[in-house]
Short mmCIF file of C-alpha atoms in Angstrom, two decimals:
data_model
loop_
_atom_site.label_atom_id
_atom_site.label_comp_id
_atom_site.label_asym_id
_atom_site.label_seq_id
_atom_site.Cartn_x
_atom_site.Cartn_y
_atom_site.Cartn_z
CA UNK A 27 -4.22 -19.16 -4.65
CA UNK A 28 -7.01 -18.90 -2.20
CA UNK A 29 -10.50 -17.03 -2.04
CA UNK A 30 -11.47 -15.97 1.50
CA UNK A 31 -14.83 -14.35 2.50
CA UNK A 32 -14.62 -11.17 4.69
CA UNK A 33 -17.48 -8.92 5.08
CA UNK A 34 -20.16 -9.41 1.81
CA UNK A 35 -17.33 -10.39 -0.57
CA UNK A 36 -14.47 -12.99 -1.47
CA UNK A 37 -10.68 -11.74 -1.95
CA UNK A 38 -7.95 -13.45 -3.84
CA UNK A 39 -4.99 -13.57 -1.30
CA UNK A 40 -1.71 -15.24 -1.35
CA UNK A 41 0.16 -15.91 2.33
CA UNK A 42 3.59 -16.33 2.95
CA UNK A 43 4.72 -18.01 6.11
CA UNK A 44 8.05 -16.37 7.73
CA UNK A 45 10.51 -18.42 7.30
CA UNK A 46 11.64 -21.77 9.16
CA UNK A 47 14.68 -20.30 11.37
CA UNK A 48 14.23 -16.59 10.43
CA UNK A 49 11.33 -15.99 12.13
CA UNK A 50 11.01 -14.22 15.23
CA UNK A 51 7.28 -14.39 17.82
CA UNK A 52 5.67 -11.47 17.99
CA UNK A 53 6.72 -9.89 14.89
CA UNK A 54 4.05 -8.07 12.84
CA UNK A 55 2.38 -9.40 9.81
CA UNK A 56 3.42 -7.48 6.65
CA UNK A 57 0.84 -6.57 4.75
CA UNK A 58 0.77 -5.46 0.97
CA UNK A 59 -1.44 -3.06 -0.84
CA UNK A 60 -1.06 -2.43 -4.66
CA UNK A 61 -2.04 0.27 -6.91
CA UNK A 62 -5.29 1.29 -8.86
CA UNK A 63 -6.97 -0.81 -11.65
CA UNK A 64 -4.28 -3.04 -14.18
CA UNK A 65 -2.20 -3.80 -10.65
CA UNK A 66 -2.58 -6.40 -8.69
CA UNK A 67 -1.06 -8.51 -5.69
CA UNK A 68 1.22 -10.37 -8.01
CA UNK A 69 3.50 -6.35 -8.56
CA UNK A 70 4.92 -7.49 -4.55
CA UNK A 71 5.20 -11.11 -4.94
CA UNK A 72 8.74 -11.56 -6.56
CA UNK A 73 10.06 -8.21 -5.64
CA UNK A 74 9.22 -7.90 -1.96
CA UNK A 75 6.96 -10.47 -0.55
CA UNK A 76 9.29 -13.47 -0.99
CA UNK A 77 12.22 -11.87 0.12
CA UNK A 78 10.00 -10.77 3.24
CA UNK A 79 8.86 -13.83 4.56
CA UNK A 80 12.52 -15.37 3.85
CA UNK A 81 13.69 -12.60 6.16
CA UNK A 82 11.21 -13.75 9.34
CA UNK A 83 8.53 -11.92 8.68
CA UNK A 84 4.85 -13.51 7.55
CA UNK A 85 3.50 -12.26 4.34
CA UNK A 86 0.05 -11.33 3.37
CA UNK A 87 -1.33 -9.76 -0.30
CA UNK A 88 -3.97 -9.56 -1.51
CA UNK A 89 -6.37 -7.71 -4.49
CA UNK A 90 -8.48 -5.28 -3.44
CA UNK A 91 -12.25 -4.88 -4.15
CA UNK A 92 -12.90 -5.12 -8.32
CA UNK A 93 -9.14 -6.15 -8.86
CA UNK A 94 -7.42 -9.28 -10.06
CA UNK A 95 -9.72 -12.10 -8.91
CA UNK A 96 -10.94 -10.37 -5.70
CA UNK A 97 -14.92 -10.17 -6.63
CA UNK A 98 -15.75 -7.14 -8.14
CA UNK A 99 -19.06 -5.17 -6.83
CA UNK A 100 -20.77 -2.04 -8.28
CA UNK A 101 -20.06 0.14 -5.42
CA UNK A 102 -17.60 1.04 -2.26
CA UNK A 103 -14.58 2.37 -4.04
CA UNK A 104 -13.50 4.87 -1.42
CA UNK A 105 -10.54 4.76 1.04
CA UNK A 106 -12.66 3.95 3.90
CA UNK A 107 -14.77 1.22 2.39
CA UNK A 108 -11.03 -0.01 1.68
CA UNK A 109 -9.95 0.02 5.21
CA UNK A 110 -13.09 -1.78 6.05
CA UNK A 111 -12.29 -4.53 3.74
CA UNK A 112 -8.46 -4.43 5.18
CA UNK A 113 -9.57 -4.90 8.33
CA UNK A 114 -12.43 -7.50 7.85
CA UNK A 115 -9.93 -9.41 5.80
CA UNK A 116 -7.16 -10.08 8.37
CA UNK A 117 -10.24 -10.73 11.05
CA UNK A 118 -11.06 -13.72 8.22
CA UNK A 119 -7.55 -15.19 8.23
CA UNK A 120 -7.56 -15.09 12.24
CA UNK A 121 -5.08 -12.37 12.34
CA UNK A 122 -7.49 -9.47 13.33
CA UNK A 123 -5.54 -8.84 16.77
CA UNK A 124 -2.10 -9.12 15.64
CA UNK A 125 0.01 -6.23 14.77
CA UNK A 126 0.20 -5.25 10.96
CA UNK A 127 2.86 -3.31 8.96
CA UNK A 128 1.91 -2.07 5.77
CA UNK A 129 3.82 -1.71 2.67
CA UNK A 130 1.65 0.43 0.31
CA UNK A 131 2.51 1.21 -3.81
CA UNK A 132 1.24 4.20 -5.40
CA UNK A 133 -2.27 4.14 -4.41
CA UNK A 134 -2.55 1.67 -2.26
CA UNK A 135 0.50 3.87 0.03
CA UNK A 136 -2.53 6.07 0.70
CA UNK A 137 -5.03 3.32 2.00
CA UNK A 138 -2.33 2.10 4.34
CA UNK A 139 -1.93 5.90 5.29
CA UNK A 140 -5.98 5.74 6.14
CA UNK A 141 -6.07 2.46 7.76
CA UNK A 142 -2.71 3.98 10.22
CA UNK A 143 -4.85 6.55 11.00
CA UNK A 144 -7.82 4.59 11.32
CA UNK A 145 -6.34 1.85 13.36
CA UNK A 146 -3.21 3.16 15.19
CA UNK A 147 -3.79 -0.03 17.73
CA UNK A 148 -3.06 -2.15 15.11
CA UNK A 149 -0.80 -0.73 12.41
CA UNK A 150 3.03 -0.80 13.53
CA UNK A 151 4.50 0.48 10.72
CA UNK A 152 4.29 1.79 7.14
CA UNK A 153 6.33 1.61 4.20
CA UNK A 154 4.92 3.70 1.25
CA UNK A 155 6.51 3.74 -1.90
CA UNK A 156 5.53 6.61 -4.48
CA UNK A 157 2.53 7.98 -2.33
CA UNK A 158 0.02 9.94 -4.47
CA UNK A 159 -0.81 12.73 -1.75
CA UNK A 160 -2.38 15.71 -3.22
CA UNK A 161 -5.57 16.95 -4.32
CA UNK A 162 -3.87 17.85 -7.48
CA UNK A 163 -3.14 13.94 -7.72
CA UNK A 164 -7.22 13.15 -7.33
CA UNK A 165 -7.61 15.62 -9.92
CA UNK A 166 -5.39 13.92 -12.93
CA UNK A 167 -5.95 10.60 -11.85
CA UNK A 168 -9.65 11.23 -12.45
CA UNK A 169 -9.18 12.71 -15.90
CA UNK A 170 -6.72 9.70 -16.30
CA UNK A 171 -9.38 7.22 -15.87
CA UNK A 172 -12.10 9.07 -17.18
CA UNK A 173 -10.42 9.14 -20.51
CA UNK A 174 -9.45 5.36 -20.13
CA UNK A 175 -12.86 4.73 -19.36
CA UNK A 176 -14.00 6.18 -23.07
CA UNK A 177 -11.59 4.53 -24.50
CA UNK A 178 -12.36 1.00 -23.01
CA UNK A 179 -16.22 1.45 -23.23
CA UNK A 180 -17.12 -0.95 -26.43
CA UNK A 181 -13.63 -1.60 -27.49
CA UNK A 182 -12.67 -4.62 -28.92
CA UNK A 183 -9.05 -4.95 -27.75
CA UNK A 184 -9.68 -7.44 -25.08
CA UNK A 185 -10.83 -9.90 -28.02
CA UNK A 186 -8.14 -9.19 -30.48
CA UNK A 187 -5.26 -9.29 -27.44
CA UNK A 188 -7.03 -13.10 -26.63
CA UNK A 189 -6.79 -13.39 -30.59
CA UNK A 190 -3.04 -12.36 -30.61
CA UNK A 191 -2.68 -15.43 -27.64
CA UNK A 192 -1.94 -12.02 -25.17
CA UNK A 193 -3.86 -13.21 -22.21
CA UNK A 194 -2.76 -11.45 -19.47
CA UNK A 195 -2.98 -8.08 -21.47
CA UNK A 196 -6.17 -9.17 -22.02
CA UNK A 197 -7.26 -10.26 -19.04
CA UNK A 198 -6.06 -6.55 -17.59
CA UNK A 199 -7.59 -4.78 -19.74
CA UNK A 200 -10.94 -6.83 -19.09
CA UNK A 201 -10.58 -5.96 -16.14
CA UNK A 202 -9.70 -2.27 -16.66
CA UNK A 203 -12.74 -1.67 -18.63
CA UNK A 204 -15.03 -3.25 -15.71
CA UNK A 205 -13.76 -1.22 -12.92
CA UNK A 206 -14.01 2.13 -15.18
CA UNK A 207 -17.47 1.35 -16.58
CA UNK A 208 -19.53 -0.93 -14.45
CA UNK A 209 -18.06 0.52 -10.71
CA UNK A 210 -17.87 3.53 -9.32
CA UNK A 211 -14.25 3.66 -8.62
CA UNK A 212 -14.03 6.86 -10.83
CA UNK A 213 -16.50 8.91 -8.58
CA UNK A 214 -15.22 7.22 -5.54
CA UNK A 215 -11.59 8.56 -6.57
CA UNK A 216 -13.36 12.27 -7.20
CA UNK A 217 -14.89 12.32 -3.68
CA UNK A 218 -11.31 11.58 -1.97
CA UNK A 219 -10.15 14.15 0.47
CA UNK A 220 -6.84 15.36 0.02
CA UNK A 221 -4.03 14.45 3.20
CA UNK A 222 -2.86 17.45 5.26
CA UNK A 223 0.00 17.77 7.50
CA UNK A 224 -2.35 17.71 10.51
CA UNK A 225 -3.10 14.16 8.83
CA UNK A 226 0.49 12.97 8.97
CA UNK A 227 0.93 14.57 12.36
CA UNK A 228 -1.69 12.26 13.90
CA UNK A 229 0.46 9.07 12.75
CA UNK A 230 1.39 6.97 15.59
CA UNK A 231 4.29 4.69 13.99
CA UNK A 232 7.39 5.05 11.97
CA UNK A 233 6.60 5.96 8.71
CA UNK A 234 9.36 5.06 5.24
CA UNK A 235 8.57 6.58 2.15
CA UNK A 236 10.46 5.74 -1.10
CA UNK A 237 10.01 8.24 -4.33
CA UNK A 238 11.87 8.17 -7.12
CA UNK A 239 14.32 11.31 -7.55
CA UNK A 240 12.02 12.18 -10.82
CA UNK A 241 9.08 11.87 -9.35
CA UNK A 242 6.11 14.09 -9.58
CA UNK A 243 4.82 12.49 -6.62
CA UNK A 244 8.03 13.84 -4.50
CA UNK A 245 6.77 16.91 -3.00
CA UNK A 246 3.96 14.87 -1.51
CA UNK A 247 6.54 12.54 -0.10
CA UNK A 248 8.79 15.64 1.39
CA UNK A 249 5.69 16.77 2.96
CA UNK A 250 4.41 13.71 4.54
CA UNK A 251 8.06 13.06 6.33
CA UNK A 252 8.17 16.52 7.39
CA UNK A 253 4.88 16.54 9.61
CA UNK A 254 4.90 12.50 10.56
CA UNK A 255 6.28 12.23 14.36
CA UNK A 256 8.96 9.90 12.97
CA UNK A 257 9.30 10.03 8.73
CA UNK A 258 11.98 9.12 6.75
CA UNK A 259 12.24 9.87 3.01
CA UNK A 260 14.32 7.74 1.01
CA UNK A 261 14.97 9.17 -2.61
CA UNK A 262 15.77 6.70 -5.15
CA UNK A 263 18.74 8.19 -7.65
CA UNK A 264 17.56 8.30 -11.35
CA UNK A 265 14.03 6.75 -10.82
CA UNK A 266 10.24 8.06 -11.52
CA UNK A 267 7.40 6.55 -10.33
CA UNK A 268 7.61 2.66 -11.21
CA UNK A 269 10.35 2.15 -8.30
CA UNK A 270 9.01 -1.20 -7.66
CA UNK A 271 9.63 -2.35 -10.99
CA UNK A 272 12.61 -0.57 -11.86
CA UNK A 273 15.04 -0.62 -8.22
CA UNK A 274 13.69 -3.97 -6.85
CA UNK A 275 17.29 -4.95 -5.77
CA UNK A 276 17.77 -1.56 -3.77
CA UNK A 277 14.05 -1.13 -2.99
CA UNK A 278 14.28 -4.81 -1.36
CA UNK A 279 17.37 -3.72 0.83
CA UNK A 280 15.60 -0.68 1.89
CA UNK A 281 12.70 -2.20 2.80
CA UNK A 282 14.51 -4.91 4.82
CA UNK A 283 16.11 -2.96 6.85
CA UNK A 284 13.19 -0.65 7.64
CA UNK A 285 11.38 -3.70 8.55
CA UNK A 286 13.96 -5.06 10.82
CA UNK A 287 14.25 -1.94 12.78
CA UNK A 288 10.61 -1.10 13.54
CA UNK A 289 9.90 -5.01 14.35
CA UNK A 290 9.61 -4.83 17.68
CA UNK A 291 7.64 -1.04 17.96
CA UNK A 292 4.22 -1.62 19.72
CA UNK A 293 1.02 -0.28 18.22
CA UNK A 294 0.94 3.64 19.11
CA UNK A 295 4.52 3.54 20.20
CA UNK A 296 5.11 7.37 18.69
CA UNK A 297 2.27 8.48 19.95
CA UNK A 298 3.20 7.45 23.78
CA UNK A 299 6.66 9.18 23.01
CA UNK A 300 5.56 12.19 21.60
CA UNK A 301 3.07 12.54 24.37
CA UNK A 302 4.80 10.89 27.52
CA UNK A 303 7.81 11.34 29.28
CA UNK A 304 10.79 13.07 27.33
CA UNK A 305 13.06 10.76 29.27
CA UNK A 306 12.46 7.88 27.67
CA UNK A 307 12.12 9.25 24.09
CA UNK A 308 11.32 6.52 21.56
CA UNK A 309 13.32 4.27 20.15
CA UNK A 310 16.88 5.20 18.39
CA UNK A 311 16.34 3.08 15.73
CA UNK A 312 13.27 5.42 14.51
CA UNK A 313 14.54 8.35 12.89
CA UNK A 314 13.27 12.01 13.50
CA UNK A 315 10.78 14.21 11.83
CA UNK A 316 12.36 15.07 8.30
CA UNK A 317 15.19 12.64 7.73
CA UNK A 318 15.98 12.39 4.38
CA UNK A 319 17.99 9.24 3.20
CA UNK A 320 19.39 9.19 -0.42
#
């Protein structure tokens, strides 16, 4: 475990050197991003981040602001504060210049879909796995954790989970209660601006998204591959939302391979062959607006 300062505070952050013989120079750092509130960096470590850096590739995750042992201000909740921190992060651990990939879950798919946009020098590559897209998404997830929030406020679980030797449960719920009622992630999450295709048109790398075939959260995905230069849906047979829990043996092979094949794309690589010559096209290994992989 290590804390590192960036910016005003200190993030928990685990890194993974590629490994001795896989690795490859000049191959972007992957970069994790987990979900909202009880998740933290430890959802990638096992299923993804391991078997990353085993496969060449260095490994960074981390907890963002108010989770897991990152510190936990009162304020700066929203997706671009988020990006900020991102950013300022991999400037701390000297790797502010070198290109990133970013492997997002639930809601932390939609920061690495800001910071793309945000910093199309830098990000290389995305891998999103059950985006939540929509406006109708803000709206539930708010009522979600508004209703949490009323529930947490004053309870006494955390003390009889600690009394039932339940740490962890504990500790996440802890936790769950001081994001909800001490932060404002809740407004923060209100204020968020729906994506729109113009959005995804803008993106500037190859983009994978991963749903489950039950998903709520699939139409989103359909979208987003639709409009993104070069998108690629990949639908998950028999699966909901919790694909990173429930198809880690699958998910990992996906993910691999994605990796493997947009390794050597430069920053803004779609971009220059969307605008630029037609000759030279971009690269084969990138698939097409709309490609759908089951």
């Amino acid at each position: 475990m290590a804390l590192v300062r960036a910016g005003s505070l200190r993030f928990h952050v685990q890194r993974l050197p590629a490994t001795a013989g896989a690795a490859a120079p000049g191959r972007p750092v992957v970069v994790f991003l987990h979900g909202l509130v009880v998740d933290n960096l430890s959802s990638f470590y096992c299923p993804l981040a391991v078997p990353v850096a085993r496969a060449g590739h260095e490994a960074v995750l981390y907890d963002l602001r108010g989770h897991g042992r990152t510190e936990r201000p009162g304020s700066g909740y929203d997706s671009r504060t988020a990006v900020r921190d991102l950013f300022a992060l991999l400037g701390a651990l000297d790797l502010g210049q070198r290109p990133v990939h970013l492997v997002g879950n639930s809601y932390g798919a939609t920061l690495a879909l800001h910071a793309a946009l945000a910093r199309p020098d830098l990000v290389t590559g995305l891998t999103l796995l059950e985006p939540p897209l929509s406006g109708a998404w803000v709206e539930n997830m708010v009522d979600t954790l508004s209703a949490a929030a009323l529930s947490l406020e004053d309870s006494t679980v955390p003390t009889e989970l600690l009394t039932l030797r339940l740490r962890k449960a504990a500790n996440l719920t802890a936790i769950a209660d001081a994001l909800l009622n001490r932060t404002t992630l809740i407004d923060d999450i209100a204020a968020s601006r729906a994506f729109t295709p113009a959005d995804y048109a803008r993106l500037r790398c190859p983009v994978l998204i991963v749903c489950g075939e039950h998903s709520e959260l699939m139409p989103g995905g359909r979208e987003l591959a639709q409009y993104a230069p070069y998108g690629e849906l990949r639908i998950l047979p028999g699966l909901g939302h919790d694909v990173l829990k429930e198809s880690s043996g699958v998910l990992r092979k996906t993910v691999l391979a994605h990796l493997d094949a947009t390794a050597d794309a430069p920053a803004g690589a779609a971009s220059r062959a969307v605008s630029g010559a037609a000759a030279a096209g971009p690269s084969a290994a990138w698939p097409r607006r709309g490609a759908l992989v089951r």
